[in-house]
């Protein structure tokens, strides 16, 4: 399951691992796809979950970035500048996870301070159970994958 950022060499391709396929064929698959992004081997019965995470994931990220940019626009910052700020923030945050090997929870703790601005937004996310909403949406995505594969 590839995702669209592979078009710019920044995507991910999950490949179903099957014991019946010779290892040299997996090596070839890895060589081809790793030249344009990250390659992960996953059990075939988890491909719908992979679709929910990385296949459809770019759309979720675009939605969140657009929401942040629209906040800026609605509060006096032009949309293009807001979009650059939000996009660069996502890129930087992803690189922080990748390069520091810290968990998202650890990095959230480093950004938030008691009584500060970030904690106010995070408290609202927790109160509205944004993580639960994301889980429900991704479950619907995976479920639809199972329906389509029947």
GROMACS .gro file of C-alpha atoms in nm:
model
  150
    1UNK     CA    1   0.000   0.000   0.000
    2UNK     CA    2   0.179   0.313  -0.120
    3UNK     CA    3   0.081   0.666  -0.029
    4UNK     CA    4   0.080   0.977  -0.245
    5UNK     CA    5   0.390   1.146  -0.093
    6UNK     CA    6   0.588   0.876  -0.278
    7UNK     CA    7   0.535   1.105  -0.577
    8UNK     CA    8   0.792   1.341  -0.423
    9UNK     CA    9   1.016   1.076  -0.267
   10UNK     CA   10   0.879   1.130   0.084
   11UNK     CA   11   0.613   0.865   0.116
   12UNK     CA   12   0.578   0.521   0.260
   13UNK     CA   13   0.496   0.188   0.102
   14UNK     CA   14   0.374  -0.098   0.315
   15UNK     CA   15   0.428  -0.438   0.157
   16UNK     CA   16   0.240  -0.748   0.268
   17UNK     CA   17   0.483  -1.009   0.395
   18UNK     CA   18   0.405  -1.363   0.289
   19UNK     CA   19   0.629  -1.659   0.376
   20UNK     CA   20   0.563  -1.814   0.033
   21UNK     CA   21   0.745  -1.533  -0.149
   22UNK     CA   22   1.122  -1.582  -0.177
   23UNK     CA   23   1.339  -1.344   0.025
   24UNK     CA   24   1.524  -1.225  -0.287
   25UNK     CA   25   1.193  -1.094  -0.426
   26UNK     CA   26   1.139  -0.896  -0.106
   27UNK     CA   27   1.491  -0.760  -0.142
   28UNK     CA   28   1.404  -0.639  -0.492
   29UNK     CA   29   1.079  -0.481  -0.372
   30UNK     CA   30   1.267  -0.310  -0.090
   31UNK     CA   31   1.534  -0.179  -0.327
   32UNK     CA   32   1.279  -0.037  -0.571
   33UNK     CA   33   1.049   0.130  -0.320
   34UNK     CA   34   1.314   0.249  -0.074
   35UNK     CA   35   1.453   0.469  -0.350
   36UNK     CA   36   1.138   0.683  -0.323
   37UNK     CA   37   1.041   0.650   0.041
   38UNK     CA   38   1.011   0.434   0.349
   39UNK     CA   39   0.929   0.064   0.305
   40UNK     CA   40   0.762  -0.140   0.579
   41UNK     CA   41   0.677  -0.508   0.564
   42UNK     CA   42   0.354  -0.597   0.744
   43UNK     CA   43   0.132  -0.904   0.770
   44UNK     CA   44  -0.114  -0.922   0.482
   45UNK     CA   45  -0.412  -0.934   0.718
   46UNK     CA   46  -0.317  -0.586   0.847
   47UNK     CA   47  -0.318  -0.405   0.512
   48UNK     CA   48  -0.652  -0.236   0.580
   49UNK     CA   49  -0.513  -0.095   0.904
   50UNK     CA   50  -0.204   0.018   0.712
   51UNK     CA   51  -0.436   0.190   0.466
   52UNK     CA   52  -0.601   0.372   0.755
   53UNK     CA   53  -0.262   0.484   0.892
   54UNK     CA   54  -0.045   0.568   0.594
   55UNK     CA   55  -0.250   0.515   0.279
   56UNK     CA   56  -0.521   0.759   0.384
   57UNK     CA   57  -0.302   0.938   0.638
   58UNK     CA   58  -0.191   1.218   0.407
   59UNK     CA   59  -0.554   1.333   0.376
   60UNK     CA   60  -0.582   1.356   0.756
   61UNK     CA   61  -0.263   1.561   0.773
   62UNK     CA   62  -0.383   1.791   0.492
   63UNK     CA   63  -0.710   1.840   0.680
   64UNK     CA   64  -0.533   1.935   1.003
   65UNK     CA   65  -0.287   2.166   0.823
   66UNK     CA   66  -0.573   2.335   0.638
   67UNK     CA   67  -0.762   2.381   0.966
   68UNK     CA   68  -0.458   2.546   1.123
   69UNK     CA   69  -0.408   2.769   0.818
   70UNK     CA   70  -0.774   2.872   0.820
   71UNK     CA   71  -0.739   2.965   1.187
   72UNK     CA   72  -0.457   3.198   1.086
   73UNK     CA   73  -0.659   3.341   0.800
   74UNK     CA   74  -0.962   3.396   1.025
   75UNK     CA   75  -0.740   3.579   1.271
   76UNK     CA   76  -0.566   3.823   1.036
   77UNK     CA   77  -0.278   3.623   0.886
   78UNK     CA   78  -0.306   3.558   0.513
   79UNK     CA   79  -0.385   3.199   0.418
   80UNK     CA   80  -0.060   3.138   0.225
   81UNK     CA   81   0.156   3.247   0.519
   82UNK     CA   82  -0.059   3.045   0.759
   83UNK     CA   83  -0.031   2.743   0.530
   84UNK     CA   84   0.349   2.774   0.524
   85UNK     CA   85   0.360   2.802   0.903
   86UNK     CA   86   0.135   2.499   0.953
   87UNK     CA   87   0.310   2.286   0.689
   88UNK     CA   88   0.656   2.365   0.824
   89UNK     CA   89   0.532   2.288   1.176
   90UNK     CA   90   0.416   1.942   1.068
   91UNK     CA   91   0.741   1.872   0.885
   92UNK     CA   92   0.948   1.986   1.182
   93UNK     CA   93   0.741   1.793   1.436
   94UNK     CA   94   0.769   1.474   1.229
   95UNK     CA   95   1.146   1.522   1.204
   96UNK     CA   96   1.164   1.572   1.583
   97UNK     CA   97   1.001   1.232   1.636
   98UNK     CA   98   1.228   1.074   1.377
   99UNK     CA   99   1.556   1.230   1.487
  100UNK     CA  100   1.520   1.248   1.865
  101UNK     CA  101   1.368   0.900   1.898
  102UNK     CA  102   1.135   1.056   2.157
  103UNK     CA  103   0.773   0.948   2.173
  104UNK     CA  104   0.501   1.194   2.074
  105UNK     CA  105   0.393   1.205   2.441
  106UNK     CA  106   0.746   1.300   2.550
  107UNK     CA  107   0.765   1.574   2.289
  108UNK     CA  108   0.423   1.708   2.387
  109UNK     CA  109   0.552   1.737   2.743
  110UNK     CA  110   0.852   1.936   2.620
  111UNK     CA  111   0.629   2.184   2.434
  112UNK     CA  112   0.366   2.232   2.703
  113UNK     CA  113   0.419   2.411   3.029
  114UNK     CA  114   0.175   2.437   3.319
  115UNK     CA  115  -0.032   2.752   3.281
  116UNK     CA  116   0.107   2.815   2.931
  117UNK     CA  117  -0.061   2.860   2.596
  118UNK     CA  118  -0.006   2.515   2.445
  119UNK     CA  119  -0.155   2.334   2.743
  120UNK     CA  120  -0.481   2.524   2.691
  121UNK     CA  121  -0.517   2.386   2.339
  122UNK     CA  122  -0.409   2.038   2.449
  123UNK     CA  123  -0.662   2.035   2.734
  124UNK     CA  124  -0.934   2.117   2.481
  125UNK     CA  125  -0.817   1.834   2.254
  126UNK     CA  126  -0.826   1.594   2.552
  127UNK     CA  127  -1.169   1.717   2.667
  128UNK     CA  128  -1.313   1.670   2.317
  129UNK     CA  129  -1.137   1.330   2.290
  130UNK     CA  130  -0.975   1.413   1.960
  131UNK     CA  131  -0.769   1.092   1.988
  132UNK     CA  132  -1.093   0.895   2.017
  133UNK     CA  133  -1.241   1.074   1.716
  134UNK     CA  134  -0.928   0.997   1.514
  135UNK     CA  135  -0.943   0.631   1.622
  136UNK     CA  136  -1.310   0.608   1.520
  137UNK     CA  137  -1.241   0.765   1.181
  138UNK     CA  138  -0.948   0.535   1.113
  139UNK     CA  139  -1.152   0.233   1.222
  140UNK     CA  140  -1.416   0.334   0.966
  141UNK     CA  141  -1.144   0.360   0.702
  142UNK     CA  142  -1.007   0.013   0.781
  143UNK     CA  143  -1.359  -0.133   0.796
  144UNK     CA  144  -1.434   0.010   0.452
  145UNK     CA  145  -1.117  -0.157   0.325
  146UNK     CA  146  -1.244  -0.491   0.450
  147UNK     CA  147  -1.583  -0.429   0.284
  148UNK     CA  148  -1.418  -0.346  -0.048
  149UNK     CA  149  -1.199  -0.658  -0.036
  150UNK     CA  150  -1.494  -0.897  -0.010
   0.00000   0.00000   0.00000
